[in-house]
Amino acid sequence: MITVELARALRDAGLRWHPETGDRFVIDKPGVDEDVYTVSEMTVERHDSPTGTILGFNGTTEWALDSVTATESLWLPREDQLRELLGPAFVGLTRVQLPARVVFTVTATIGGTDRSFASETPAIAYGQALQAYIDASLS
């Protein structure tokens, strides 16, 4: 899973979220951004309205929450979602076993050049590549 900091950087770079079942998110407020929620038709349901998307909590242990707007939430995209968002820029994912750890490297074509992004977590490497891809496309 990507970090809250990387999710914020992706959002700030321009990544937009359209909540779907299975998506993970945190409430983007200090002190409550450690709890990860999942959009589910049984517990956290998406309600679209003319004023925006509301995420409603339905009879769960999150009893203190009735709903939050999607803009108050921060999407934590999964590895597969990040890879899909890279689209044709994605070149490959490699896994390297080092003496003390495993490193995953995502290679993506950004601005006509293959660039590599490494992390011990594949999703973070994908997120870093996507951030660079978005930043380059806005330049």
mmCIF file of C-alpha atoms in Angstrom:
data_model
loop_
_atom_site.group_PDB
_atom_site.id
_atom_site.type_symbol
_atom_site.label_atom_id
_atom_site.label_comp_id
_atom_site.label_asym_id
_atom_site.label_seq_id
_atom_site.Cartn_x
_atom_site.Cartn_y
_atom_site.Cartn_z
ATOM 1 C CA MET A 1 0.000 0.000 0.000
ATOM 2 C CA ILE A 2 1.235 3.503 -0.736
ATOM 3 C CA THR A 3 1.824 6.007 2.039
ATOM 4 C CA VAL A 4 -0.538 8.848 2.881
ATOM 5 C CA GLU A 5 2.252 11.265 1.911
ATOM 6 C CA LEU A 6 2.597 9.723 -1.571
ATOM 7 C CA ALA A 7 -1.191 9.698 -1.983
ATOM 8 C CA ARG A 8 -1.257 13.430 -1.141
ATOM 9 C CA ALA A 9 1.564 14.105 -3.609
ATOM 10 C CA LEU A 10 -0.358 12.252 -6.344
ATOM 11 C CA ARG A 11 -3.543 14.178 -5.566
ATOM 12 C CA ASP A 12 -1.640 17.471 -5.505
ATOM 13 C CA ALA A 13 -0.029 16.568 -8.847
ATOM 14 C CA GLY A 14 -3.508 16.256 -10.354
ATOM 15 C CA LEU A 15 -4.655 12.656 -9.831
ATOM 16 C CA ARG A 16 -8.420 12.662 -9.360
ATOM 17 C CA TRP A 17 -10.481 10.022 -7.584
ATOM 18 C CA HIS A 18 -13.853 8.695 -8.642
ATOM 19 C CA PRO A 19 -14.684 6.295 -5.770
ATOM 20 C CA GLU A 20 -15.420 2.705 -6.732
ATOM 21 C CA THR A 21 -16.151 -0.414 -4.691
ATOM 22 C CA GLY A 22 -12.871 -1.798 -3.323
ATOM 23 C CA ASP A 23 -11.064 1.549 -3.227
ATOM 24 C CA ARG A 24 -9.148 2.338 -0.045
ATOM 25 C CA PHE A 25 -9.015 5.795 1.487
ATOM 26 C CA VAL A 26 -8.262 7.759 4.626
ATOM 27 C CA ILE A 27 -10.037 10.808 5.965
ATOM 28 C CA ASP A 28 -7.661 13.619 5.069
ATOM 29 C CA LYS A 29 -7.487 15.369 8.422
ATOM 30 C CA PRO A 30 -4.662 15.327 10.976
ATOM 31 C CA GLY A 31 -5.166 12.757 13.703
ATOM 32 C CA VAL A 32 -7.594 10.577 11.753
ATOM 33 C CA ASP A 33 -5.553 9.767 8.645
ATOM 34 C CA GLU A 34 -4.172 6.541 10.142
ATOM 35 C CA ASP A 35 -7.443 4.610 9.738
ATOM 36 C CA VAL A 36 -7.836 3.100 6.276
ATOM 37 C CA TYR A 37 -11.380 2.561 4.992
ATOM 38 C CA THR A 38 -12.598 0.580 1.991
ATOM 39 C CA VAL A 39 -15.505 1.571 -0.228
ATOM 40 C CA SER A 40 -17.947 -1.320 0.023
ATOM 41 C CA GLU A 41 -21.620 -1.569 -0.719
ATOM 42 C CA MET A 42 -22.071 -3.021 2.762
ATOM 43 C CA THR A 43 -20.079 -0.556 4.884
ATOM 44 C CA VAL A 44 -18.871 2.523 2.997
ATOM 45 C CA GLU A 45 -21.134 3.326 0.100
ATOM 46 C CA ARG A 46 -20.657 5.964 -2.601
ATOM 47 C CA HIS A 47 -23.537 8.392 -3.127
ATOM 48 C CA ASP A 48 -23.283 10.754 -6.112
ATOM 49 C CA SER A 49 -25.136 14.062 -5.979
ATOM 50 C CA PRO A 50 -25.053 17.293 -7.989
ATOM 51 C CA THR A 51 -22.802 18.820 -5.308
ATOM 52 C CA GLY A 52 -20.279 15.968 -5.288
ATOM 53 C CA THR A 53 -19.645 12.470 -4.032
ATOM 54 C CA ILE A 54 -20.490 11.519 -0.449
ATOM 55 C CA LEU A 55 -19.050 8.414 1.227
ATOM 56 C CA GLY A 56 -21.686 7.093 3.634
ATOM 57 C CA PHE A 57 -20.883 4.780 6.550
ATOM 58 C CA ASN A 58 -23.661 2.205 6.934
ATOM 59 C CA GLY A 59 -24.091 0.665 10.386
ATOM 60 C CA THR A 60 -20.433 -0.122 10.969
ATOM 61 C CA THR A 61 -18.064 0.278 13.849
ATOM 62 C CA GLU A 62 -17.367 3.752 12.475
ATOM 63 C CA TRP A 63 -20.472 4.790 14.425
ATOM 64 C CA ALA A 64 -19.195 8.321 14.961
ATOM 65 C CA LEU A 65 -19.141 8.855 11.202
ATOM 66 C CA ASP A 66 -22.252 9.360 9.175
ATOM 67 C CA SER A 67 -20.570 10.430 5.958
ATOM 68 C CA VAL A 68 -17.647 12.387 4.528
ATOM 69 C CA THR A 69 -17.273 14.066 1.176
ATOM 70 C CA ALA A 70 -14.861 12.603 -1.330
ATOM 71 C CA THR A 71 -12.921 15.876 -1.112
ATOM 72 C CA GLU A 72 -12.364 15.250 2.624
ATOM 73 C CA SER A 73 -10.994 11.825 1.781
ATOM 74 C CA LEU A 74 -7.658 10.783 0.353
ATOM 75 C CA TRP A 75 -7.543 7.872 -2.087
ATOM 76 C CA LEU A 76 -4.874 5.212 -1.524
ATOM 77 C CA PRO A 77 -4.680 3.602 -4.971
ATOM 78 C CA ARG A 78 -3.771 -0.081 -5.108
ATOM 79 C CA GLU A 79 -0.801 -1.423 -7.053
ATOM 80 C CA ASP A 80 -3.001 -2.577 -9.953
ATOM 81 C CA GLN A 81 -4.715 0.820 -10.162
ATOM 82 C CA LEU A 82 -1.379 2.652 -10.234
ATOM 83 C CA ARG A 83 -0.087 0.347 -12.979
ATOM 84 C CA GLU A 84 -3.253 0.930 -15.004
ATOM 85 C CA LEU A 85 -2.970 4.708 -14.569
ATOM 86 C CA LEU A 86 0.569 4.594 -15.975
ATOM 87 C CA GLY A 87 -0.970 3.136 -19.118
ATOM 88 C CA PRO A 88 1.368 2.873 -22.097
ATOM 89 C CA ALA A 89 4.152 4.626 -20.144
ATOM 90 C CA PHE A 90 4.624 1.447 -18.083
ATOM 91 C CA VAL A 91 7.625 -0.557 -19.291
ATOM 92 C CA GLY A 92 8.110 -3.145 -16.569
ATOM 93 C CA LEU A 93 8.464 -4.224 -12.962
ATOM 94 C CA THR A 94 11.531 -6.040 -11.716
ATOM 95 C CA ARG A 95 12.307 -7.642 -8.369
ATOM 96 C CA VAL A 96 15.858 -7.756 -7.067
ATOM 97 C CA GLN A 97 16.876 -9.760 -4.016
ATOM 98 C CA LEU A 98 19.596 -7.879 -2.141
ATOM 99 C CA PRO A 99 21.429 -9.373 0.847
ATOM 100 C CA ALA A 100 19.153 -7.743 3.421
ATOM 101 C CA ARG A 101 16.016 -6.830 1.469
ATOM 102 C CA VAL A 102 14.044 -7.051 -1.746
ATOM 103 C CA VAL A 103 13.773 -4.030 -4.032
ATOM 104 C CA PHE A 104 11.122 -3.573 -6.705
ATOM 105 C CA THR A 105 11.848 -1.287 -9.644
ATOM 106 C CA VAL A 106 9.220 0.171 -11.938
ATOM 107 C CA THR A 107 10.442 1.406 -15.296
ATOM 108 C CA ALA A 108 8.289 3.905 -17.173
ATOM 109 C CA THR A 109 8.771 6.013 -20.276
ATOM 110 C CA ILE A 110 8.453 9.615 -19.171
ATOM 111 C CA GLY A 111 9.121 12.454 -21.567
ATOM 112 C CA GLY A 112 10.532 9.999 -24.095
ATOM 113 C CA THR A 113 13.074 8.570 -21.644
ATOM 114 C CA ASP A 114 12.926 5.346 -19.653
ATOM 115 C CA ARG A 115 13.134 6.166 -15.941
ATOM 116 C CA SER A 116 13.313 3.793 -12.977
ATOM 117 C CA PHE A 117 11.689 4.099 -9.555
ATOM 118 C CA ALA A 118 12.716 1.722 -6.774
ATOM 119 C CA SER A 119 11.148 0.814 -3.450
ATOM 120 C CA GLU A 120 10.774 -2.157 -1.127
ATOM 121 C CA THR A 121 7.039 -1.930 -1.898
ATOM 122 C CA PRO A 122 5.875 -2.302 -5.520
ATOM 123 C CA ALA A 123 2.922 0.061 -5.012
ATOM 124 C CA ILE A 124 5.235 2.838 -3.840
ATOM 125 C CA ALA A 125 7.491 2.398 -6.876
ATOM 126 C CA TYR A 126 4.397 2.562 -9.115
ATOM 127 C CA GLY A 127 3.190 5.659 -7.247
ATOM 128 C CA GLN A 128 6.536 7.411 -7.664
ATOM 129 C CA ALA A 129 6.514 6.614 -11.385
ATOM 130 C CA LEU A 130 2.953 7.897 -11.738
ATOM 131 C CA GLN A 131 3.798 11.108 -9.912
ATOM 132 C CA ALA A 132 6.734 11.717 -12.262
ATOM 133 C CA TYR A 133 4.519 10.876 -15.266
ATOM 134 C CA ILE A 134 1.829 13.355 -14.169
ATOM 135 C CA ASP A 135 4.408 16.047 -13.399
ATOM 136 C CA ALA A 136 6.035 15.588 -16.830
ATOM 137 C CA SER A 137 2.690 15.713 -18.638
ATOM 138 C CA LEU A 138 1.894 19.062 -16.982
ATOM 139 C CA SER A 139 5.250 20.593 -17.949
#
